[in-house]
Coordinates of N, CA and C in Angstrom, one line a residue:
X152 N 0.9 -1.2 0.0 CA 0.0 0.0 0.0 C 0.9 1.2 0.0
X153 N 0.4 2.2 -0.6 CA 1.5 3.4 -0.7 C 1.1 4.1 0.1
X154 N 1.8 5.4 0.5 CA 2.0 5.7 1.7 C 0.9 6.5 1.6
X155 N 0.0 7.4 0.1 CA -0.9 8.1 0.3 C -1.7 7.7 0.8
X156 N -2.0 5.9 0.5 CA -3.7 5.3 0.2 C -3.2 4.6 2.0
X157 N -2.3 4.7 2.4 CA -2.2 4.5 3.9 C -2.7 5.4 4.5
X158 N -2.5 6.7 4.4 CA -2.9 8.1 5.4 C -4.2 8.2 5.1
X159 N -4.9 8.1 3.6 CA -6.5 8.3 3.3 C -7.2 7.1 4.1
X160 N -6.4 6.1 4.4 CA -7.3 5.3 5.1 C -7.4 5.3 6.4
X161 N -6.1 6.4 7.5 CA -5.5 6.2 8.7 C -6.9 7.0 9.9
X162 N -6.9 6.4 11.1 CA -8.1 7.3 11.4 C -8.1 8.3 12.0
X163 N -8.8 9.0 12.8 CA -8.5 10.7 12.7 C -7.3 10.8 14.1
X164 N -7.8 9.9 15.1 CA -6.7 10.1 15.8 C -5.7 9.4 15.3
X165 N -4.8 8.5 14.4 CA -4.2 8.0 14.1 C -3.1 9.0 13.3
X166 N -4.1 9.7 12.7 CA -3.3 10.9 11.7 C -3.2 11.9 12.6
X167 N -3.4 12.2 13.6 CA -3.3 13.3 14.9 C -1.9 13.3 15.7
X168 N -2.3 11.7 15.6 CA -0.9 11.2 16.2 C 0.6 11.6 15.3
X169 N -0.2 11.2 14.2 CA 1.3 11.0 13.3 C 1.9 13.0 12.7
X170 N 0.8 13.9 13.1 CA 1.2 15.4 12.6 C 1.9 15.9 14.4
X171 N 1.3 15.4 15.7 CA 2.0 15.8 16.5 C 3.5 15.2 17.0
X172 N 3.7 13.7 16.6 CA 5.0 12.8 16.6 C 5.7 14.0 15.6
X173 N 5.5 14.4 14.4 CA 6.1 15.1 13.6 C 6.5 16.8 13.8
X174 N 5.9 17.1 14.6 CA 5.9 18.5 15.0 C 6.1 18.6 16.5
X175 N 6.4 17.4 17.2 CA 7.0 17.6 18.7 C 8.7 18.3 18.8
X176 N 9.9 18.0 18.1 CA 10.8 18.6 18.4 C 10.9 19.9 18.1
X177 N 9.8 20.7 17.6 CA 9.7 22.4 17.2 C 8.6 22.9 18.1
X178 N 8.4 22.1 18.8 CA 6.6 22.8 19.3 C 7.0 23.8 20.6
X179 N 8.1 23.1 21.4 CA 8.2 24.2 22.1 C 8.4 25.7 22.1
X180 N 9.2 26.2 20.5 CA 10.0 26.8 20.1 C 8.8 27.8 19.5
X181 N 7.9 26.9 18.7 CA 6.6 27.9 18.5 C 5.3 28.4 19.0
X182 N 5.4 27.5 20.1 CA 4.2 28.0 20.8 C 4.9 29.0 22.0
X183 N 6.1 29.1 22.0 CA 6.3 29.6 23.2 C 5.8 31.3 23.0
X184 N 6.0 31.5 21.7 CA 5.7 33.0 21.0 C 4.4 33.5 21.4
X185 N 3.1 32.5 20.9 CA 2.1 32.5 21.2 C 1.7 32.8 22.1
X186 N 2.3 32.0 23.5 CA 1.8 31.8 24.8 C 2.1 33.3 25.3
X187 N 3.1 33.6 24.9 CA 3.7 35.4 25.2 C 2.5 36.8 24.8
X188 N 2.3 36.6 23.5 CA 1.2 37.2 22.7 C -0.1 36.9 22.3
X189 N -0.5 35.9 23.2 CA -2.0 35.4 22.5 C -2.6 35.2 23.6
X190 N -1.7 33.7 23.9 CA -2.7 33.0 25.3 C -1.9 33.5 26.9
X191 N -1.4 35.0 26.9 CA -0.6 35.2 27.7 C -1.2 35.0 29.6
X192 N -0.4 34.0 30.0 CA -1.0 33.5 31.9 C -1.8 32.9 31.4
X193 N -2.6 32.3 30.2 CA -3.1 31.0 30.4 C -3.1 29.6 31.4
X194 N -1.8 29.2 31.0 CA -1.6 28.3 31.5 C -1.5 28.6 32.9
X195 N -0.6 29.5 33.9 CA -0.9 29.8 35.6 C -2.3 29.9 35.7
X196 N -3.1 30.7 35.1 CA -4.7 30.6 35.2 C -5.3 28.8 35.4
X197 N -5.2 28.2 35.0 CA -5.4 26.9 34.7 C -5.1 26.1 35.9
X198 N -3.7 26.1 36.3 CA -3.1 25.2 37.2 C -3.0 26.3 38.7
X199 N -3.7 27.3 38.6 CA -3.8 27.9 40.0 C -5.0 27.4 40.4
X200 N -6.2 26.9 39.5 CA -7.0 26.6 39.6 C -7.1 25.0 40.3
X201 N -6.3 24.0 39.8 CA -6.2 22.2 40.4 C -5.3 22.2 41.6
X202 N -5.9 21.2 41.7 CA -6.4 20.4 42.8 C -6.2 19.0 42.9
X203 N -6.0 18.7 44.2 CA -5.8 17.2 44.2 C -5.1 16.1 43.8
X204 N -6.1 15.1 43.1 CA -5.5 14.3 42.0 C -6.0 15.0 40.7
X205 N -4.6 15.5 39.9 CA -4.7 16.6 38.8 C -4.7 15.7 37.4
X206 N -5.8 15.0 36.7 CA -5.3 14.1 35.4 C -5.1 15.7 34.0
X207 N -4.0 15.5 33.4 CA -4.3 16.6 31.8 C -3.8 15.9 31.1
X208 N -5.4 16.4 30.2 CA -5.4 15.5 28.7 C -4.8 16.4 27.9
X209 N -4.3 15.2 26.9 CA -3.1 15.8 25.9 C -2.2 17.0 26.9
X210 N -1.0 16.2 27.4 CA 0.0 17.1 28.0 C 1.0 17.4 27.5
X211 N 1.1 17.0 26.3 CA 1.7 17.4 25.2 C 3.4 17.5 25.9
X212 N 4.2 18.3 25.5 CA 5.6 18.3 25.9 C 5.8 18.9 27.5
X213 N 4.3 18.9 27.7 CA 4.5 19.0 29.4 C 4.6 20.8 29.8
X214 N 4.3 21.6 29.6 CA 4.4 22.9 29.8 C 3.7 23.4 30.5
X215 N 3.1 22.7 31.1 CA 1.9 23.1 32.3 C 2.8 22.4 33.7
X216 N 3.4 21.6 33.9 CA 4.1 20.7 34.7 C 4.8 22.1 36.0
X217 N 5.5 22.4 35.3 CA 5.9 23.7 36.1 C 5.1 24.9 36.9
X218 N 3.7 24.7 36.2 CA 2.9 25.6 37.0 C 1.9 25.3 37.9
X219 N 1.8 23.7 38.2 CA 1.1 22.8 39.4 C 1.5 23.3 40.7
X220 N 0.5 23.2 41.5 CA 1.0 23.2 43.1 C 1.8 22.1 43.4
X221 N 2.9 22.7 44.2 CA 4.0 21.5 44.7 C 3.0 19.9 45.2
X222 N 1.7 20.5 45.9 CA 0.6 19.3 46.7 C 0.2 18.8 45.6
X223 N 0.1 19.0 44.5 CA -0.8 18.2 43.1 C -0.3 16.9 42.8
X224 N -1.1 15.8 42.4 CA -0.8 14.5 42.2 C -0.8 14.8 40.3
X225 N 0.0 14.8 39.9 CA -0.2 15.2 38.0 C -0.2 13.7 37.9
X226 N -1.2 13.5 36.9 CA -1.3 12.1 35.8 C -1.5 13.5 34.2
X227 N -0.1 12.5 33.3 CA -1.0 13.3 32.3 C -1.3 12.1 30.8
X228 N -1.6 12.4 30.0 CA -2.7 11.5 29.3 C -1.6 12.4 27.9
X229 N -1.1 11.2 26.7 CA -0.9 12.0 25.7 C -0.6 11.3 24.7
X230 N -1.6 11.5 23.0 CA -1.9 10.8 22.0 C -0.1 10.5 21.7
X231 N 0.5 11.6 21.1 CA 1.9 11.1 20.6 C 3.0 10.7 21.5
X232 N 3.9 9.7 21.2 CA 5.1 9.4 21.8 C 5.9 10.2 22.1
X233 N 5.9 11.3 20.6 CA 7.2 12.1 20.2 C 7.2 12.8 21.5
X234 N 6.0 13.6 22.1 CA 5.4 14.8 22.4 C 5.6 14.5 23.8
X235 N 5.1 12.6 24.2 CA 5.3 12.6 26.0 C 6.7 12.3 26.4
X236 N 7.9 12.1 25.2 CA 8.9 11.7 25.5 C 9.3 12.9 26.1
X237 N 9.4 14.2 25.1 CA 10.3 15.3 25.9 C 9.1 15.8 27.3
X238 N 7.6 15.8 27.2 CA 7.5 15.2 28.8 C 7.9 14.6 30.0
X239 N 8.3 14.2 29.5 CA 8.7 13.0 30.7 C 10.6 13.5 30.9
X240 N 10.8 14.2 29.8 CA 12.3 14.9 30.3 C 12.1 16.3 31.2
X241 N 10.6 16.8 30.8 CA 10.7 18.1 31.5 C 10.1 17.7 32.8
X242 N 9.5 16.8 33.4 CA 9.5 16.1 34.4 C 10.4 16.0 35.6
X243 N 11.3 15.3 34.6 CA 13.1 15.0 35.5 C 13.1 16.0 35.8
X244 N 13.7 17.1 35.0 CA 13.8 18.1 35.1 C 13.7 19.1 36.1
X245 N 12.3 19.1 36.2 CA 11.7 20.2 37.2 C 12.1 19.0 38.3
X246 N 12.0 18.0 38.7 CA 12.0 16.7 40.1 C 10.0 17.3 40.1
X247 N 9.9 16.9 39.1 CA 8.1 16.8 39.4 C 7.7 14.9 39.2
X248 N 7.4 15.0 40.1 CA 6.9 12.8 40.1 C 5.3 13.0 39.2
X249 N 5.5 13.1 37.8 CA 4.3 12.9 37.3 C 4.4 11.7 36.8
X250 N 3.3 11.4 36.4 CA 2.7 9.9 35.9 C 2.4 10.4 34.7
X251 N 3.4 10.2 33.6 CA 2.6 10.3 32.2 C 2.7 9.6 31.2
X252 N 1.2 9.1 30.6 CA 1.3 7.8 30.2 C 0.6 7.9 28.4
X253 N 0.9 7.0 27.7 CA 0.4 7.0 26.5 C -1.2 6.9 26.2
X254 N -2.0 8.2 25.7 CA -3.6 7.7 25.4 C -3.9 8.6 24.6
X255 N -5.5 8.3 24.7 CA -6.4 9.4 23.4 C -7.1 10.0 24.6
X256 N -7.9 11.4 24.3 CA -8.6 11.7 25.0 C -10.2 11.5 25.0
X257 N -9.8 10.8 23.9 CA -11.4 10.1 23.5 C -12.3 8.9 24.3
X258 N -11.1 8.4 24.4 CA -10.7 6.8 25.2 C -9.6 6.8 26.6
X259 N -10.3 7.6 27.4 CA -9.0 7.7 28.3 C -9.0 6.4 29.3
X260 N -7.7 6.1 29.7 CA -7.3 4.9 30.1 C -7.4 4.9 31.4
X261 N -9.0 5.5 32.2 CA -8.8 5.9 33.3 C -10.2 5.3 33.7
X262 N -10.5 4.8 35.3 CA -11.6 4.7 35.8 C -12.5 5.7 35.8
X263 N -13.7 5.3 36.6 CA -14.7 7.0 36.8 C -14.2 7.4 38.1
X264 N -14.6 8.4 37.9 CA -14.5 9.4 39.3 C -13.0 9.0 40.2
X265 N -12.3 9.1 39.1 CA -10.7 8.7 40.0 C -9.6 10.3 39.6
X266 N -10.3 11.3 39.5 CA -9.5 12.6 39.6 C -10.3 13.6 40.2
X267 N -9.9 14.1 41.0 CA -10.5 15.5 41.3 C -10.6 16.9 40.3
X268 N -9.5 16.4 39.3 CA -9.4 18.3 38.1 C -8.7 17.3 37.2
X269 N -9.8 18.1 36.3 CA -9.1 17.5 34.8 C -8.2 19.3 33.8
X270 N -7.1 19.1 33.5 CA -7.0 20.1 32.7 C -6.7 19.6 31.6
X271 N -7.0 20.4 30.3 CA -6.7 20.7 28.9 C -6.6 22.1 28.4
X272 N -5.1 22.0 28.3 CA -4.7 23.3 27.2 C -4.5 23.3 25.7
X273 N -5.2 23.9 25.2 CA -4.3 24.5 23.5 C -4.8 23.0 23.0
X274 N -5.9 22.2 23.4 CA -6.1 20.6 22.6 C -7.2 20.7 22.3
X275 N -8.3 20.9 22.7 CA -9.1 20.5 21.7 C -9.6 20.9 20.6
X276 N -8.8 21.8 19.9 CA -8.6 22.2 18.9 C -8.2 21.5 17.8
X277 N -7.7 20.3 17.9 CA -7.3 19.5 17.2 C -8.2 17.4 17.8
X278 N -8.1 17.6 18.6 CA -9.1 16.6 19.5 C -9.7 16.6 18.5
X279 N -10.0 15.0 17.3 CA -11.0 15.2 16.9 C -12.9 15.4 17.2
X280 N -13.2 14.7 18.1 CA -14.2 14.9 18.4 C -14.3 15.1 19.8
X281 N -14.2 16.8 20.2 CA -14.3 17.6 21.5 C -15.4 17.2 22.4
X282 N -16.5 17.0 21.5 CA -17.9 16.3 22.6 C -17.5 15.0 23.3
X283 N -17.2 14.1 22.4 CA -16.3 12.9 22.9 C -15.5 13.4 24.2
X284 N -14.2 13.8 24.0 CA -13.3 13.9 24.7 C -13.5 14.6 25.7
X285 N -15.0 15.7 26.0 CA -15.3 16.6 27.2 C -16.1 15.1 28.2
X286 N -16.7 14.7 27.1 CA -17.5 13.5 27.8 C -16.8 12.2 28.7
X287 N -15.6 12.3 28.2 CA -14.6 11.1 29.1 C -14.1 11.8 30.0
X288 N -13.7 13.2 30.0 CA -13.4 14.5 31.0 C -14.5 14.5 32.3
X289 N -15.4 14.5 31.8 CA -16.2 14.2 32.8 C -16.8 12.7 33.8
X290 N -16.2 11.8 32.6 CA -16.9 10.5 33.2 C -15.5 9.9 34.4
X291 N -14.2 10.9 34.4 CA -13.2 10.1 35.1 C -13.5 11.5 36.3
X292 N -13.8 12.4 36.3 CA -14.4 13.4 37.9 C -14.8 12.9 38.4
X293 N -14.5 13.0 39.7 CA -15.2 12.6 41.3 C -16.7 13.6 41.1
X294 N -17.4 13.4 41.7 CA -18.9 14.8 41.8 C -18.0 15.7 42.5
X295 N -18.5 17.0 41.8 CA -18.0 18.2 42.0 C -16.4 18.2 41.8
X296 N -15.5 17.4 40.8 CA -14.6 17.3 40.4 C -14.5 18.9 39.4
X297 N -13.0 19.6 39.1 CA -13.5 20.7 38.3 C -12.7 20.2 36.8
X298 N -13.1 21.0 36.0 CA -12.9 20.9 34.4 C -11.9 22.4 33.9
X299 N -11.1 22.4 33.8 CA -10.4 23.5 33.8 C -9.9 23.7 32.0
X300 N -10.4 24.3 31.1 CA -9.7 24.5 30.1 C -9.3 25.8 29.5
X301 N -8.8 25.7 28.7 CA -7.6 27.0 27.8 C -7.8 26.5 26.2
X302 N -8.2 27.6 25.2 CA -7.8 27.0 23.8 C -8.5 28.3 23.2
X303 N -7.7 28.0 21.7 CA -8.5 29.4 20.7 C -9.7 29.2 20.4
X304 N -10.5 29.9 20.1 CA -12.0 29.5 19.4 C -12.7 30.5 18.6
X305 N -13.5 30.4 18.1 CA -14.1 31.7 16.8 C -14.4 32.5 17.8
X306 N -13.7 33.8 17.0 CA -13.9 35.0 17.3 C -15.8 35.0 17.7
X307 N -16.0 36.5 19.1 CA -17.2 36.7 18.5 C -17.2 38.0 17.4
X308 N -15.7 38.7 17.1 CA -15.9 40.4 15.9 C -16.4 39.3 14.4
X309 N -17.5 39.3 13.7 CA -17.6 39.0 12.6 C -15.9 38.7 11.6
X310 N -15.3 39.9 11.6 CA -14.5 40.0 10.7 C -13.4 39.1 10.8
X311 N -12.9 38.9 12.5 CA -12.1 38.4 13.1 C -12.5 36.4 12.7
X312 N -13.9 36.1 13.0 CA -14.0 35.4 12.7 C -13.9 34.6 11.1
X313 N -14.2 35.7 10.7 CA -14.5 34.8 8.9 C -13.1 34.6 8.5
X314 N -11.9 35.4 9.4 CA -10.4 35.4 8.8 C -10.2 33.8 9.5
X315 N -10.8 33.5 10.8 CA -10.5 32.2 11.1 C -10.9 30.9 10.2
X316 N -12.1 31.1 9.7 CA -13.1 30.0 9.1 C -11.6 30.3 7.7
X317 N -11.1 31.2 6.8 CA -10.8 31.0 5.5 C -8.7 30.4 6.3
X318 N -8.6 30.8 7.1 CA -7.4 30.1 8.0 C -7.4 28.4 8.3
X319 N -8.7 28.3 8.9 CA -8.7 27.0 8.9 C -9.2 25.9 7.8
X320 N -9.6 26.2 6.6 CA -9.5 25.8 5.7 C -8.5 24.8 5.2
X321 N -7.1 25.8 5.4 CA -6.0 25.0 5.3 C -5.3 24.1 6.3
X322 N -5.3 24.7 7.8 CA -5.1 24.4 8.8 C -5.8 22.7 9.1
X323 N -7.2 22.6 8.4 CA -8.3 21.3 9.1 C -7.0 20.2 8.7
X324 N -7.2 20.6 6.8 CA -7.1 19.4 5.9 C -5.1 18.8 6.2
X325 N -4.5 20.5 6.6 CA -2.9 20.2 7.3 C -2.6 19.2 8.3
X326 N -3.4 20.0 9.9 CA -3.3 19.5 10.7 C -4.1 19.1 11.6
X327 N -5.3 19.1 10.9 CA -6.5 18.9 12.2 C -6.8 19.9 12.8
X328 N -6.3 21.3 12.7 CA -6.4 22.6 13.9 C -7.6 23.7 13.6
X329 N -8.2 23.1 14.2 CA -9.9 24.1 14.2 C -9.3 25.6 14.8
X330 N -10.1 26.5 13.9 CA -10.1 27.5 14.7 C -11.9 28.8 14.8
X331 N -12.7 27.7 14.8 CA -13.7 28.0 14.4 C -14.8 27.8 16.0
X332 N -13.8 26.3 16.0 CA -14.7 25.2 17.7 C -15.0 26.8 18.7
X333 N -16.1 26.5 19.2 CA -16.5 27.3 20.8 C -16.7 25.8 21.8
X334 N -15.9 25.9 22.8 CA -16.2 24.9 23.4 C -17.1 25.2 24.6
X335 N -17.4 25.9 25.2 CA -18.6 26.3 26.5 C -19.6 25.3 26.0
X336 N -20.1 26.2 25.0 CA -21.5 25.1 24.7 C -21.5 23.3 24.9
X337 N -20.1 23.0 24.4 CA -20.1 21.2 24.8 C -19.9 21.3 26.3
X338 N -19.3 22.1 27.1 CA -19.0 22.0 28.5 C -20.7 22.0 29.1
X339 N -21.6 23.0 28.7 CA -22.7 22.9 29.1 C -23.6 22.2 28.5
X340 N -23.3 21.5 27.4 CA -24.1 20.2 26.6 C -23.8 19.2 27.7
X341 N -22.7 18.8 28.0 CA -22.1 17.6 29.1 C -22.8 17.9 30.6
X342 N -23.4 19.0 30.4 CA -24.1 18.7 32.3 C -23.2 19.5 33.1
X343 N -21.8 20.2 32.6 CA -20.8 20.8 33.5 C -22.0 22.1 34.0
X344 N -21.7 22.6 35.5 CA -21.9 23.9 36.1 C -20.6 24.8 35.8
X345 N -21.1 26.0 34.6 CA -19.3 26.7 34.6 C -19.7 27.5 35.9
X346 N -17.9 27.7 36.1 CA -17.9 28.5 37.5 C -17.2 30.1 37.3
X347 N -16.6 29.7 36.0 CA -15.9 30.8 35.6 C -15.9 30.9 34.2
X348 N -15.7 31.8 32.7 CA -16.0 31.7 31.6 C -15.0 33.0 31.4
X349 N -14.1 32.9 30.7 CA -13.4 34.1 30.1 C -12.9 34.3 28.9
X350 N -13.8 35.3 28.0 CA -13.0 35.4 26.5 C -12.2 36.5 25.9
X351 N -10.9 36.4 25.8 CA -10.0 37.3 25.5 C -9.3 37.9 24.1
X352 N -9.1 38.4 23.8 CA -7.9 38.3 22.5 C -9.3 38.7 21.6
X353 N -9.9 39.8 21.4 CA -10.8 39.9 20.4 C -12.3 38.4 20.3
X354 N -12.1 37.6 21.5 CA -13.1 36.6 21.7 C -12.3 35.1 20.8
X355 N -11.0 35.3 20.5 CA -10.2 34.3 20.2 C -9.6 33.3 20.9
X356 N -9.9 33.7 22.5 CA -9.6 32.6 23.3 C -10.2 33.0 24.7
X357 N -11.0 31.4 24.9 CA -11.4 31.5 26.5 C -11.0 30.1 27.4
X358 N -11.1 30.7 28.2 CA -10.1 30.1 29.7 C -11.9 29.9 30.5
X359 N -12.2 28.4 30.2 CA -13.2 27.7 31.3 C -13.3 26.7 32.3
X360 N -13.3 27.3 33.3 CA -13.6 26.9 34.5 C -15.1 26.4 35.5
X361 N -15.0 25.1 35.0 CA -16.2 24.1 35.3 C -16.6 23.3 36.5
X362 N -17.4 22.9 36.8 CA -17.6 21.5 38.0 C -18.5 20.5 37.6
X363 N -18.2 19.6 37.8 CA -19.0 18.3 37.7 C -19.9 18.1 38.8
X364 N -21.5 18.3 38.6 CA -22.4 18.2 39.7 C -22.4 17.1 40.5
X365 N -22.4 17.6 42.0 CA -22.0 16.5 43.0 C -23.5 15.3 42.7

């Protein structure tokens, strides 16, 4: 089989896997720009917020690790190898004892109600199916567990938006990377109580903070 009629047939997390394995040794280097001028305190926002036993999906090369309470139990959850390997170096690193293990967010490899806070940054933007993956977010919370996320999403300025929808165009069919998704509405499709909702950057990015009803 040739390598095209391999990928047309690969499935979506499969090809997810294989564009993040491929773009893990540069990711630090480009999102760090971002995180400066877009999603700036994101991530402290996020991790001032958890608690407990802390599970994050897609932890990608680990960049939230550093911003946990010293008391936080981190499990983190993450589709590519490439991505958890230099995790598990920024780990050592920091002397942080996280637990991070190979999965999808779709299918997490976890019981119910065995975390207190789930976080996800900068993922479900590429997550193929966000309803899915809020829905396993929620099926592994204790009641009154919280839901903590970060990510871009369609503008609400008209103009701002339509530049996203003709961006992602290229971005879907490249890399899977929506820039169109609102996720609140799946957080409140799923039954979550938000506790907190914030949209910044021209309404390009919101930071939600959820609970799972006891």
């Amino acid at each position: 089989m040739s390598t095209s009629s391999a990928r047309t047939c690969e499935t979506p997390a499969a090809r997810q896997k294989r564009v993040w394995d491929r773009s893990a040794p540069n990711y630090d280097k480009q999102i760090a720009f971002f995180e400066k001028t877009w999603f700036t305190g994101g991530r402290e926002w996020l991790t001032s917020r958890a608690r407990g036993q802390v599970l994050e999906v897609a932890v990608g090369t680990g960049r939230n690790l550093a911003h946990y309470p010293a008391e936080a139990t981190v499990t983190g959850i993450e589709l590519s190898p490439a991505m958890l390997a230099i995790a598990r170096q920024r780990a050592a690193g920091l002397g942080r004892d996280a637990d991070l293990r190979e999965g999808d967010a779709e299918h997490l490899p976890c019981g119910d109600a065995s975390f207190d806070t789930v976080v996800c940054a900068l993922s479900l933007c590429t997550i193929p199916s966000p309803a899915t993956a809020i829905s396993e977010m929620k099926r592994v919370l204790v009641p009154g567990g919280r839901l903590l996320l970060l990510d871009h999403i369609g503008s609400t300025w008209p103009p701002v938006y339509a530049a996203q929808w003709l961006l992602e165009q290229v971005t879907v069919r490249a890399a899977g990377e929506h820039f169109t998704r609102r996720q609140l509405r799946l957080v409140q499709a799923a039954g979550f109580q938000v506790i907190e909702a914030e949209r910044l950057k021209a309404g390009t990015v919101e930071r939600i903070h959820a609970v799972k009803p006891a």
